[in-house]
Short mmCIF file of C-alpha atoms and ligand atoms in Angstrom, two decimals:
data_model
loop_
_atom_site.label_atom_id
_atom_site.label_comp_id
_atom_site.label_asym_id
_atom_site.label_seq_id
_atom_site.Cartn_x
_atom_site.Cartn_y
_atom_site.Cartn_z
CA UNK C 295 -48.87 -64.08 51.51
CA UNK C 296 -49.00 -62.93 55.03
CA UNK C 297 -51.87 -60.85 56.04
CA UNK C 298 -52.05 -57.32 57.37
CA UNK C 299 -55.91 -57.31 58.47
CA UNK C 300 -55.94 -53.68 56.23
CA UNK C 301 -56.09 -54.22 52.93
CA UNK C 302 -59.42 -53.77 51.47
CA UNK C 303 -60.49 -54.05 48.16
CA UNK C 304 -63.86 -52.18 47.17
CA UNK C 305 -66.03 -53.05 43.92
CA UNK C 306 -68.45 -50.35 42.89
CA UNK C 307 -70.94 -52.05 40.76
CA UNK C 308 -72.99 -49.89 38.01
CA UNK C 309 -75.54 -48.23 40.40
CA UNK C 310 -76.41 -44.31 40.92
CA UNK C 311 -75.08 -45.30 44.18
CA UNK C 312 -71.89 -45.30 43.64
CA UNK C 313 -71.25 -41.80 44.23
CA UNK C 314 -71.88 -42.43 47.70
CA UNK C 315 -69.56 -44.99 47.51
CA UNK C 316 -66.47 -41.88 47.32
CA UNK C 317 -67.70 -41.14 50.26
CA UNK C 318 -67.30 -44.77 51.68
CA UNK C 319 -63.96 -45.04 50.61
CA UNK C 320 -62.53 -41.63 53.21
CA UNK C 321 -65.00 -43.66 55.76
CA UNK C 322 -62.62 -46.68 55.49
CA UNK C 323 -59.03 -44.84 55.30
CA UNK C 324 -60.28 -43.03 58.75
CA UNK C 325 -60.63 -46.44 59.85
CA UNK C 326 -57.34 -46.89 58.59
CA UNK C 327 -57.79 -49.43 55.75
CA UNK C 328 -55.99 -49.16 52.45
CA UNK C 329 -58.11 -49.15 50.12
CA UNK C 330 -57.86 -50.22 45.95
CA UNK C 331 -60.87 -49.72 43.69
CA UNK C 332 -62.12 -52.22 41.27
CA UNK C 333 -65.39 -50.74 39.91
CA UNK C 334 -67.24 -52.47 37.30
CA UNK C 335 -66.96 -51.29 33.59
CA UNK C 336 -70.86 -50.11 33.72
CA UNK C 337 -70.36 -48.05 37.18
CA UNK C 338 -67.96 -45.74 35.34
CA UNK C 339 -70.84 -44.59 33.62
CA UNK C 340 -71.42 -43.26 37.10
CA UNK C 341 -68.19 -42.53 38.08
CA UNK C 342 -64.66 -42.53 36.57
CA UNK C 343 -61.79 -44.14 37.07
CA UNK C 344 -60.20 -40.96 38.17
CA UNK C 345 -61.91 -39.99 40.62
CA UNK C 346 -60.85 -43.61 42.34
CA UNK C 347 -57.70 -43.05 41.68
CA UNK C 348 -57.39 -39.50 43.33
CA UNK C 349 -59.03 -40.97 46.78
CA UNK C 350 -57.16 -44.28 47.17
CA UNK C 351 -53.49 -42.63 44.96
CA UNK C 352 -53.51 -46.36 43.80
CA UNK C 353 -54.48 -47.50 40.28
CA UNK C 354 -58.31 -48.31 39.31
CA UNK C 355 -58.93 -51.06 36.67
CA UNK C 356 -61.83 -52.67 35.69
CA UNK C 357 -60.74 -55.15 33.05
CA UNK C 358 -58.30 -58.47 33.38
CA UNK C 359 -56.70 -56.79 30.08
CA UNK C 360 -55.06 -53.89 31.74
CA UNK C 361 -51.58 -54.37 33.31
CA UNK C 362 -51.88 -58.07 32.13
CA UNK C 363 -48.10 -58.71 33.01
CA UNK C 364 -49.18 -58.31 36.75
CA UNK C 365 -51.78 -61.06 36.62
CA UNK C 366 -54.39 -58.60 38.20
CA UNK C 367 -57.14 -60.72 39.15
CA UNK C 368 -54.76 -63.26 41.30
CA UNK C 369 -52.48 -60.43 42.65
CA UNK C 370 -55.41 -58.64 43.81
CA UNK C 371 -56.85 -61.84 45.38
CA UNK C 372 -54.12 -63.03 46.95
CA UNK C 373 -53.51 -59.25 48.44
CA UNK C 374 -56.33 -58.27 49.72
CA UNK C 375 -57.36 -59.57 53.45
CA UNK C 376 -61.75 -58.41 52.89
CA UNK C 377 -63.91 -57.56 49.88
CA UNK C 378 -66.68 -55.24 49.84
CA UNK C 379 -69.19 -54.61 47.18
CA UNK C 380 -70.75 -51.50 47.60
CA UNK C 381 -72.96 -50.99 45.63
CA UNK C 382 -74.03 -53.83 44.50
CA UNK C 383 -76.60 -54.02 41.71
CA UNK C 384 -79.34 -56.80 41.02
CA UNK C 385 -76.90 -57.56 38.25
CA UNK C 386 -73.70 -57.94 39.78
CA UNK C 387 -75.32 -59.65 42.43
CA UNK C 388 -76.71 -62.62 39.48
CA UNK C 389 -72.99 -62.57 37.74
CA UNK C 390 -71.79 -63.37 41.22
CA UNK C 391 -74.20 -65.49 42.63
CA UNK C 392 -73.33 -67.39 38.79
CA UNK C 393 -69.75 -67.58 39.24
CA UNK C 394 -69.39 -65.56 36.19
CA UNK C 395 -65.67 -64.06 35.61
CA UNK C 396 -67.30 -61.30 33.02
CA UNK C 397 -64.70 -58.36 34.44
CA UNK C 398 -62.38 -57.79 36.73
CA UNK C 399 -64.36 -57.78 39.78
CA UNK C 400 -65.72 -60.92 39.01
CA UNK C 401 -62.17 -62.73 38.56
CA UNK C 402 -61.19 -61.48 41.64
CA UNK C 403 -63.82 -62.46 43.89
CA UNK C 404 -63.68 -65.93 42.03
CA UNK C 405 -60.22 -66.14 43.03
CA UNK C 406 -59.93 -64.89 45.99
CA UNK C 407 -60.62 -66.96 49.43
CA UNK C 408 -61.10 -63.46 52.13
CA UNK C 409 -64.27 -62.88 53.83
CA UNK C 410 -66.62 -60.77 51.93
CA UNK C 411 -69.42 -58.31 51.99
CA UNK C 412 -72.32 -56.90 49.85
CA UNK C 413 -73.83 -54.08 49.79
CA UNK C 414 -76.90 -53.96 47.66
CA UNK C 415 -78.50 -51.00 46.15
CA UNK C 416 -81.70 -50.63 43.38
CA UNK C 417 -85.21 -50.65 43.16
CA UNK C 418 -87.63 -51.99 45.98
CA UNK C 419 -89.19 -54.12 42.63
CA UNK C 420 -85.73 -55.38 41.76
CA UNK C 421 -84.84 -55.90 45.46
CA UNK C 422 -87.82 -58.13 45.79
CA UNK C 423 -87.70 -60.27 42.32
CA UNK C 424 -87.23 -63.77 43.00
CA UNK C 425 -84.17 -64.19 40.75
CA UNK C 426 -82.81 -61.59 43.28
CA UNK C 427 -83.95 -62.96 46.53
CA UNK C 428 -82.64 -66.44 45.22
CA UNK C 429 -79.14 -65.02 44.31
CA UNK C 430 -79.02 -63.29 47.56
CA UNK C 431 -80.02 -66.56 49.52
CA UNK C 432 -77.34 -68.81 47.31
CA UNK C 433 -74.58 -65.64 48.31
CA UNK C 434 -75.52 -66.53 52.01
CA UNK C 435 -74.96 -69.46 51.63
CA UNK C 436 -71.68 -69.54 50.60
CA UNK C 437 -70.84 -67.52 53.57
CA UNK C 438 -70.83 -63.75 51.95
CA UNK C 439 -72.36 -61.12 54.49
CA UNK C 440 -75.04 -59.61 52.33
CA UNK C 441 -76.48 -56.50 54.02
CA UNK C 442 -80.14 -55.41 53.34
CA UNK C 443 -80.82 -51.99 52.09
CA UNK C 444 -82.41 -49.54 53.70
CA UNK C 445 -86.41 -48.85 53.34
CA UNK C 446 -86.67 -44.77 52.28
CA UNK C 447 -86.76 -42.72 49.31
CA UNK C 448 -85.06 -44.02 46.07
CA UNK C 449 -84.36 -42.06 42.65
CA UNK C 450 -87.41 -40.95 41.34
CA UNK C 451 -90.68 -40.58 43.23
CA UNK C 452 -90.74 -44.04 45.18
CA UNK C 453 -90.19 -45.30 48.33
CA UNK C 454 -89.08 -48.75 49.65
CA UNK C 455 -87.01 -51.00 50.07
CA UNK C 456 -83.16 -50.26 48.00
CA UNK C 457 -81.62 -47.12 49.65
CA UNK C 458 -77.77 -47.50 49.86
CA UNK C 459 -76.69 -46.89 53.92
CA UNK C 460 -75.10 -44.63 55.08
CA UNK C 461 -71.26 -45.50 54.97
CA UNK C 462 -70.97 -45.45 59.05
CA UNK C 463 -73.58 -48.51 58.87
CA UNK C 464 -71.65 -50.31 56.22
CA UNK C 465 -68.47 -49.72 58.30
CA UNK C 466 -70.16 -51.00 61.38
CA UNK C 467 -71.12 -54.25 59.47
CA UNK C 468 -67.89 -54.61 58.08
CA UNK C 469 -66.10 -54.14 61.89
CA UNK C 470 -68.35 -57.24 62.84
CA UNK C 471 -66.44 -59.24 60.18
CA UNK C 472 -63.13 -58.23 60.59
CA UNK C 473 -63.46 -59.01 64.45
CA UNK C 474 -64.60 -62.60 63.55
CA UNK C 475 -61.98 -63.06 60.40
CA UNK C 476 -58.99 -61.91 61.89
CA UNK C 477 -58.52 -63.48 64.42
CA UNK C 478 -55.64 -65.29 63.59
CA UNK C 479 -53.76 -63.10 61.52
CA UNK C 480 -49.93 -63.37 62.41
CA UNK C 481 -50.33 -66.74 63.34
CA UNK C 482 -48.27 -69.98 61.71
CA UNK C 483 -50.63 -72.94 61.19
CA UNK C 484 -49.24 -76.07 59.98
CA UNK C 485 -51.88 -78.74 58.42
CA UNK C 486 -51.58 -82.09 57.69
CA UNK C 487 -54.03 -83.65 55.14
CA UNK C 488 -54.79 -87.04 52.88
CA UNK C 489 -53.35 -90.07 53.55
CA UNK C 490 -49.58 -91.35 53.42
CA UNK C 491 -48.52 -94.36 51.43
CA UNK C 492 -46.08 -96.76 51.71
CA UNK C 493 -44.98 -98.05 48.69
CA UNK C 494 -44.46 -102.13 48.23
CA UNK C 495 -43.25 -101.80 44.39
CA UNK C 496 -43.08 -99.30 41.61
CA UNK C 497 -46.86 -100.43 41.03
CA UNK C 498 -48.41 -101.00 44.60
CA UNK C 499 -48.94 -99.21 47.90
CA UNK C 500 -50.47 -99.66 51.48
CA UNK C 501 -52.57 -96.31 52.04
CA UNK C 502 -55.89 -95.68 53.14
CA UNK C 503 -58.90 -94.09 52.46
CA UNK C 504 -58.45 -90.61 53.58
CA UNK C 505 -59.94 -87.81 50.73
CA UNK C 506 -58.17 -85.01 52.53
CA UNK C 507 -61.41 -82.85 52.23
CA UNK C 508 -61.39 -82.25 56.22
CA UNK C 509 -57.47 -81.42 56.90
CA UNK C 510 -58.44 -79.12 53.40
CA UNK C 511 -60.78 -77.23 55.10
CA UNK C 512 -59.24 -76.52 57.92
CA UNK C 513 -56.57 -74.81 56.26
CA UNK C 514 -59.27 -72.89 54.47
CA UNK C 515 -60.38 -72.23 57.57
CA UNK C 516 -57.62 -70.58 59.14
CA UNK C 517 -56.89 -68.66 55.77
CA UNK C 518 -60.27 -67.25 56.09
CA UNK C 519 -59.22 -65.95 59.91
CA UNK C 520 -56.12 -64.46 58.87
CA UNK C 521 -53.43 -67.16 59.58
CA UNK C 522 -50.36 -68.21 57.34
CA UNK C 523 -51.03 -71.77 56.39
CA UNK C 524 -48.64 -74.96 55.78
CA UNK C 525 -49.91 -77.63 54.02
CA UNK C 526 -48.79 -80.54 53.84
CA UNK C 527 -50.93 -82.82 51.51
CA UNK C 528 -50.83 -86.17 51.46
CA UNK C 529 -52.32 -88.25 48.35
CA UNK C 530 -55.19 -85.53 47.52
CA UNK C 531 -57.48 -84.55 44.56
CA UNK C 532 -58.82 -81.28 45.43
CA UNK C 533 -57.84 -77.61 45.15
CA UNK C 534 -55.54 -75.96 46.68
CA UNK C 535 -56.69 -73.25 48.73
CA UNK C 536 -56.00 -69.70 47.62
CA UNK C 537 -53.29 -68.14 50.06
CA UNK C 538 -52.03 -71.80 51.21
CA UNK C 539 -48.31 -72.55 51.03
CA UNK C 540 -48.04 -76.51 49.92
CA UNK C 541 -45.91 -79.53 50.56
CA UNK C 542 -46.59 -82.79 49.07
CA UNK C 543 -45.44 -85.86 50.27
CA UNK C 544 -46.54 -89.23 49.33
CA UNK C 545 -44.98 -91.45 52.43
CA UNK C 546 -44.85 -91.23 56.47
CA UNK C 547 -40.87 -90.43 55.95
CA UNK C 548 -41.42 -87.76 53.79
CA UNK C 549 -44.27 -86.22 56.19
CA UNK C 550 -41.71 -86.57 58.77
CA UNK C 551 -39.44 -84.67 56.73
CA UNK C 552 -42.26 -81.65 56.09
CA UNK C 553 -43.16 -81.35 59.78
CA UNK C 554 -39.07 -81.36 60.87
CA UNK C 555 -38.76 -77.97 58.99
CA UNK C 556 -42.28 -76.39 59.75
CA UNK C 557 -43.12 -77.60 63.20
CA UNK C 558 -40.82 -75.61 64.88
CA UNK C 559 -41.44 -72.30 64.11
CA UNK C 560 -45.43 -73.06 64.01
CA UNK C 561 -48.02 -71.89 66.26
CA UNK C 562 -50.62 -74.34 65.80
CA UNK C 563 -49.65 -78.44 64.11
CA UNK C 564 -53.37 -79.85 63.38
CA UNK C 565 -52.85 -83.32 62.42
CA UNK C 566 -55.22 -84.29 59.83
CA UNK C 567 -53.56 -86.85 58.13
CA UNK C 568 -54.36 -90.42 58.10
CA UNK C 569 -50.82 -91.80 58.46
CA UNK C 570 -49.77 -95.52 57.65
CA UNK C 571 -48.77 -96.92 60.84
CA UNK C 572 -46.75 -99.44 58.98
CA UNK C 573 -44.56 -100.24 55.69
CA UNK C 574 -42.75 -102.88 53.88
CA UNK C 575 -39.83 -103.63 55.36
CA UNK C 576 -37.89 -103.73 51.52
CA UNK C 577 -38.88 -102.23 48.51
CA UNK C 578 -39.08 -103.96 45.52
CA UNK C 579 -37.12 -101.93 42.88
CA UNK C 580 -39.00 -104.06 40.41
CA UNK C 581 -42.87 -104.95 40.20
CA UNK C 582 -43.30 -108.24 42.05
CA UNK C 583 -44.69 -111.06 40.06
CA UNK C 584 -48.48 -111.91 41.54
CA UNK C 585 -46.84 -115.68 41.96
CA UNK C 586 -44.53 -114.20 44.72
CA UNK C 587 -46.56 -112.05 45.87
CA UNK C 588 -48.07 -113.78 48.92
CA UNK C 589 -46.86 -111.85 52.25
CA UNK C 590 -45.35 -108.67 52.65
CA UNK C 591 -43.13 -108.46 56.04
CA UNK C 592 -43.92 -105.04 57.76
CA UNK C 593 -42.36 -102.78 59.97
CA UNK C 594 -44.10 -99.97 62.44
CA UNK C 595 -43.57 -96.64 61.16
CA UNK C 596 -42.68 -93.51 63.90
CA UNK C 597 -45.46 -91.57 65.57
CA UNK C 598 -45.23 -88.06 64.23
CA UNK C 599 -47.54 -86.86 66.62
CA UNK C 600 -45.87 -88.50 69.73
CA UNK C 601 -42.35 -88.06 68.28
CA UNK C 602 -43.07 -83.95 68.23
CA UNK C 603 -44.75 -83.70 71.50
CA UNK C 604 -40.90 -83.35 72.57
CA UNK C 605 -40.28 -80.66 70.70
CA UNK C 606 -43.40 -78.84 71.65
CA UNK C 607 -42.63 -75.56 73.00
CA UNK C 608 -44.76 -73.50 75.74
CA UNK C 609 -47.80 -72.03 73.93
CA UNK C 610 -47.56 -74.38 71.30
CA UNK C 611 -50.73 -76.17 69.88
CA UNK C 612 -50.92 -79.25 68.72
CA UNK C 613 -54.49 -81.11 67.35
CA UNK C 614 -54.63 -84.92 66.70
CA UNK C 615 -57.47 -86.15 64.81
CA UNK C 616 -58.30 -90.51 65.87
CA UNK C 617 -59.96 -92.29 63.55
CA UNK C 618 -62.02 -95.01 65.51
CA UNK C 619 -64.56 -97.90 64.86
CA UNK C 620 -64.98 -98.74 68.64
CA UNK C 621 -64.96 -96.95 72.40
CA UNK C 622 -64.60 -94.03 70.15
CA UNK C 623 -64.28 -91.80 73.30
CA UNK C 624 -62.07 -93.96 75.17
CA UNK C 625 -59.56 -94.65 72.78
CA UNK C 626 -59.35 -90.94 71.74
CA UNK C 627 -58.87 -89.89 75.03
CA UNK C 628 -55.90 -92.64 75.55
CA UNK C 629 -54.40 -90.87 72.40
CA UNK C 630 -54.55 -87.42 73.46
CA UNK C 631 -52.91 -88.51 76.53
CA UNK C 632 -50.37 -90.86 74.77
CA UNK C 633 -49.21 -88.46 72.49
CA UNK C 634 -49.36 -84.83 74.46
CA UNK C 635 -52.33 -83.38 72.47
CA UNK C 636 -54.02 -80.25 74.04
CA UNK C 637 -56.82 -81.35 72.01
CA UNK C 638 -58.17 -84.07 69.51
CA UNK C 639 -61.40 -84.36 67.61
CA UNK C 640 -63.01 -87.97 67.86
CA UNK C 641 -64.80 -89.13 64.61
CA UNK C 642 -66.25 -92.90 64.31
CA UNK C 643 -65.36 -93.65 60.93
CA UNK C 644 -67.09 -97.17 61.31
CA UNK C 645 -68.39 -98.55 57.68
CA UNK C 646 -66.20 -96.07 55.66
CA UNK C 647 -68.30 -93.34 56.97
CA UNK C 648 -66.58 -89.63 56.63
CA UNK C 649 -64.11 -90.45 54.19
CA UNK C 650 -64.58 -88.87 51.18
CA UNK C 651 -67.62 -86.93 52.37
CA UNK C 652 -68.57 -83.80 53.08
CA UNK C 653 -70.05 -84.44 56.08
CA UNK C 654 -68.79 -85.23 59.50
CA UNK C 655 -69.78 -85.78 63.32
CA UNK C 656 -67.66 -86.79 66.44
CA UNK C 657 -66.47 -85.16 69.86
CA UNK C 658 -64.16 -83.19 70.21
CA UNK C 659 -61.70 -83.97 73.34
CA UNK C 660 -60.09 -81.53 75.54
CA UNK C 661 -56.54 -82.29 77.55
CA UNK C 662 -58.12 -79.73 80.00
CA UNK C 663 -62.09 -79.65 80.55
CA UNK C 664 -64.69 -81.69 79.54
CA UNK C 665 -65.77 -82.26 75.66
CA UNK C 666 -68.00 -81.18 73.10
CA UNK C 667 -70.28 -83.58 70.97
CA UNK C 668 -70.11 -82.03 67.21
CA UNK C 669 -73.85 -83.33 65.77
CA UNK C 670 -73.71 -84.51 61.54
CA UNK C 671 -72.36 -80.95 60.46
CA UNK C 672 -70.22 -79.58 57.38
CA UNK C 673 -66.53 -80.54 57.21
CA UNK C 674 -65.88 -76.71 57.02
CA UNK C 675 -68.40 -76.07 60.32
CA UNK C 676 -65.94 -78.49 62.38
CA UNK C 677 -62.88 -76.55 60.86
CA UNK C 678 -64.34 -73.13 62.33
CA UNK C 679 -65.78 -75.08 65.86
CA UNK C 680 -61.95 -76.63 65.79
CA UNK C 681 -60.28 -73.20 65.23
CA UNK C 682 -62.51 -71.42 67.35
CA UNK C 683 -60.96 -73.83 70.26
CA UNK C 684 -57.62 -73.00 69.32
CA UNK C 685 -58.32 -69.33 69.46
CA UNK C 686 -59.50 -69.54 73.08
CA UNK C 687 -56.11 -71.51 73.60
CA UNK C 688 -54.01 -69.52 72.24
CA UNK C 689 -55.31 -66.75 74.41
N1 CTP D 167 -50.56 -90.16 63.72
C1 CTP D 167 -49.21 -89.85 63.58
N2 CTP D 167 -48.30 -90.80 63.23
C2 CTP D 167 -48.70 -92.06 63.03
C3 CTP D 167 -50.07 -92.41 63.18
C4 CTP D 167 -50.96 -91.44 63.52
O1 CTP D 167 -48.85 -88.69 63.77
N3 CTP D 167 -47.80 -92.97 62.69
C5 CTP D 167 -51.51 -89.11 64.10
C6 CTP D 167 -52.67 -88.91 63.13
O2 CTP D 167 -52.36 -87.91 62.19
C7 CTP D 167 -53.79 -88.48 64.05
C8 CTP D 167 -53.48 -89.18 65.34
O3 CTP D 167 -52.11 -89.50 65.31
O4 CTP D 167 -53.79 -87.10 64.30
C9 CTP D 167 -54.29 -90.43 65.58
O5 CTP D 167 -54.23 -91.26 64.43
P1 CTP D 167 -55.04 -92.61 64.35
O6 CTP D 167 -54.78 -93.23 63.02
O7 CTP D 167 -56.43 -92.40 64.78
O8 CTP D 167 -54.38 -93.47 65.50
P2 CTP D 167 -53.04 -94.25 65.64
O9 CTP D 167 -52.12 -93.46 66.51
O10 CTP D 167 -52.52 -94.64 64.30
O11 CTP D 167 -53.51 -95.52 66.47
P3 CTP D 167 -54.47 -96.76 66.02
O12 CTP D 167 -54.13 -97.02 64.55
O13 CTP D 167 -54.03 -97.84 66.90
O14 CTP D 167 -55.88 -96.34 66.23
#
C-alpha cells in the first residue's frame, strides 16, 4: 500500500489524560493529518467512543471483534503511515513493551511496521518504577520515540514527574519523526535478497550461504521511510515485512525475470542478493545416481547488475553489494566500476562471517567521492546509513 505521509492513527490508553487527548486530535487535523482513533477498552471509562467518532467522522473501535470481516488490526496497520500513543499508561506501556495483542491497539501496533510514538502519562511513583523504566528502555530500543512527561502538578495534591504535554509539544515531537520517516514516500524501491540456486537434479542445487537477513532489512528500511518496496526473495526463512510487495524466485533466470518487469519503472534497484555466477549446463530430469555423479559441466550465468546498467535511466539508482575474502576495497571498487553502480557497500565475508548474522561491517564505496568505513553495526543500522546515501542521491 502506497503511503500518503497523513494518515495517523492515535491510541488513547486508559488514563485521566485522555481528555486532553480530544484536544490533540483538532491539533493534528490543523496539521492536516487524518486522523482514526483506537482507544483502549479501559480509556472509555474516560472517554467514549463517541466523542472519537464526532472529531475524526471515522469509526472508533477498540476490540479485534468489531467489523471482523474487515480484518481491523491488519487494515489499520497496513493503512496507517505513524502511530501515536497518547496517553500512554504504565500499563499499556508493559502490554506493549510484552508484545501482548490483549485489544485492538495492541494487534495493531504488533502488526504494523510505521514509525511510532509514546506519549506517557501517570504518577511520578509509577513513572519511576523499575518495571516502567525497563519497559520504557526495551520500547527504545526497538526504535519507538518515547517522550518523557512533563514535571508539574498531577491529579490530586502531588507534583512530579507524569503531566501529559501540551498537544503543541507532542506535535513538535511528532514533526521531528515524520521529517526523518518520510523521506522516501513516493518512491519505488526494488530489493533483491537471499541467495539464487541453480538446480543440478530434482534433489540437488549449487547456492550459497546467503540468509537474506541484510537485503530484508533494507526493505524494512525503506518501508519505515515511506517508500513502496519490491522484493524479490531469493531462498529465505524470515518474515516478510509488513507493507512489502514479494516475488520469489529460486534461480538467477527467474531473478532475471523479476527485475525485467520491476527495474524499469523503479527508483532505486539495491542488489542484495547473492547470485550464482554459474549453473549446470543440463538438468537432470531425474535424480542422478551418486555412481555418476562425479563432475557437473557448468556454464556462467548473466550479470544482472551489469546487464541493467543499460537500461539505467537518468536519476536512476542502482546499489551492488560484493561479497569479498581479499583486497576487499579493491575488488569492490573494480565492481562498481564494471558494472555502473553509483554506489556499493563492501563487506569481507572471509570465514563465513555475516551470513546468517545479525551483524555486519564493511565500506561503503561511492562512484563519486571518497568512502565511508561502516564499524561492526546492526544489519538494520547499515540499511538506514545505506538509505540515507540514497536520499542525498536522489536529491
Ligand atoms: N551480481 C549480479 N549478477 C551476478 C552476480 C552478482 O547481479 N551474476 C550482483 C550481486 O547481487 C552484487 C554484485 O553483483 O550486488 C556483486 O556480487 P559478488 O558476488 O560480490 O560479485 P560477482 O560479480 O559475482 O564477482 P566475483 O564472484 O568474481 O566476486
Amino acid at each position: 500500500m502506497s503511503r500518503t505521509g497523513r494518515e495517523l492513527l492515535l491510541g488513547v490508553g486508559g488514563g485521566i489524560a485522555a481528555y486532553k487527548s480530544a484536544d490533540l486530535v483538532r491539533r493534528l487535523q490543523d496539521h492536516g493529518y487524518l486522523v482514526t482513533v483506537v482507544p483502549t477498552p479501559a480509556s472509555l471509562n474516560f472517554v467514549g467512543s463517541a466523542t472519537w467518532e464526532a472529531l475524526t467522522n471515522r469509526p472508533v473501535y477498540t476490540q479485534v471483534w468489531e467489523s471482523v470481516h474487515e480484518v481491523p488490526h491488519i487494515s489499520l496497520a497496513q493503512s496507517t503511515d505513524y502511530i501515536v500513543i497518547a496517553p500512554a499508561t504504565a500499563d499499556l506501556i508493559a502490554r506493549i513493551a510484552q508484545g501482548r495483542a490483549d485489544d485492538l491497539l495492541t494487534n495493531v501496533l504488533l502488526a504494523s511496521s510505521c514509525p511510532k510514538m509514546i506519549v506517557p502519562s501517570m504518577h511520578p511513583n509509577m513513572w519511576l518504577d523499575p518495571a516502567t523504566v525497563a519497559n520504557v528502555a526495551t520500547l527504545r530500543d526497538r526504535g519507538f520515540t518515547v517522550m518523557n512527561p512533563e514535571v508539574g502538578r498531577l491529579t490530586g495534591s502531588d507534583i512530579g514527574a507524569g503531566r501529559f504535554p501540551e498537544s503543541a509539544a507532542i506535535i513538535a515531537v511528532l514533526t521531528q519523526l515524520v521529517a526523518h520517516n518520510s523521506d522516501l514516500i513516493g518512491k519505488n524501491i526494488v530489493v533483491t535478497a537471499g541467495g539464487t540456486r541453480e538446480a543440478i537434479d530434482p534433489v540437488r542445487f549449487i547456492g550459497n550461504r546467503s540468509s537474506g537477513k541484510q537485503g530484508y532489512a533494507i526493505a524494512q528500511a525503506a518501508l519505515s521511510r515511506g517508500a513502496n518496496v519490491r522484493l524479490i526473495s531469493a531462498n529465505c526463512e524470515l518474515a516478510i515485512p509488513s507493507g512489502a510487495h514479494v516475488t520469489q524466485v529460486e534461480s538467477t533466470e527467474q531473478m532475471q525475470v523479476a527485475l525485467a518487469e520491476y527495474f524499469p519503472s523503479c527508483d532505486v534497484l539495491i542488489m542484495c542478493a547473492a547470485v550464482a555466477d554459474a549453473r549446470p549446463k543440463v538438468l537432470s530430469e531425474n535424480k542422478i545416481k551418486k555412481s555418476d555423479f562425479d563432475s557437473i559441466d557448468l556454464i556462467a550465468n548473466p550479470d544482472l547488475l551489469a546487464s541493467l546498467t543499460h537500461q539505467k535511466k537518468p536519476g536512476q539508482i542502482m546499489v551492488g553489494f560484493a561479497a569479498e575474502t581479499i583486497d576487499l576495497k579493491s575488488n569492490a571498487q573494480a565492481k562498481l566500476k564494471d558494472k555502473g553502480l553509483d554506489l556499493i557497500f563492501a563487506n569481507d565475508v572471509s570465514g563465513g562471517a555475516v551470513f546468517g548474522s545479525d551483524q555486519t561491517a564493511g565500506t561503503l564505496l561511492f562512484c563519486d567521492g571518497p568512502g565511508i568505513e561502516i564499524l561492526p553495526t546492526s544489519k538494520d543500522t547499515l540499511a538506514h546509513e545505506l538509505l540515507n546515501q540514497v536520499v542525498h542521491r536522489l536529491g
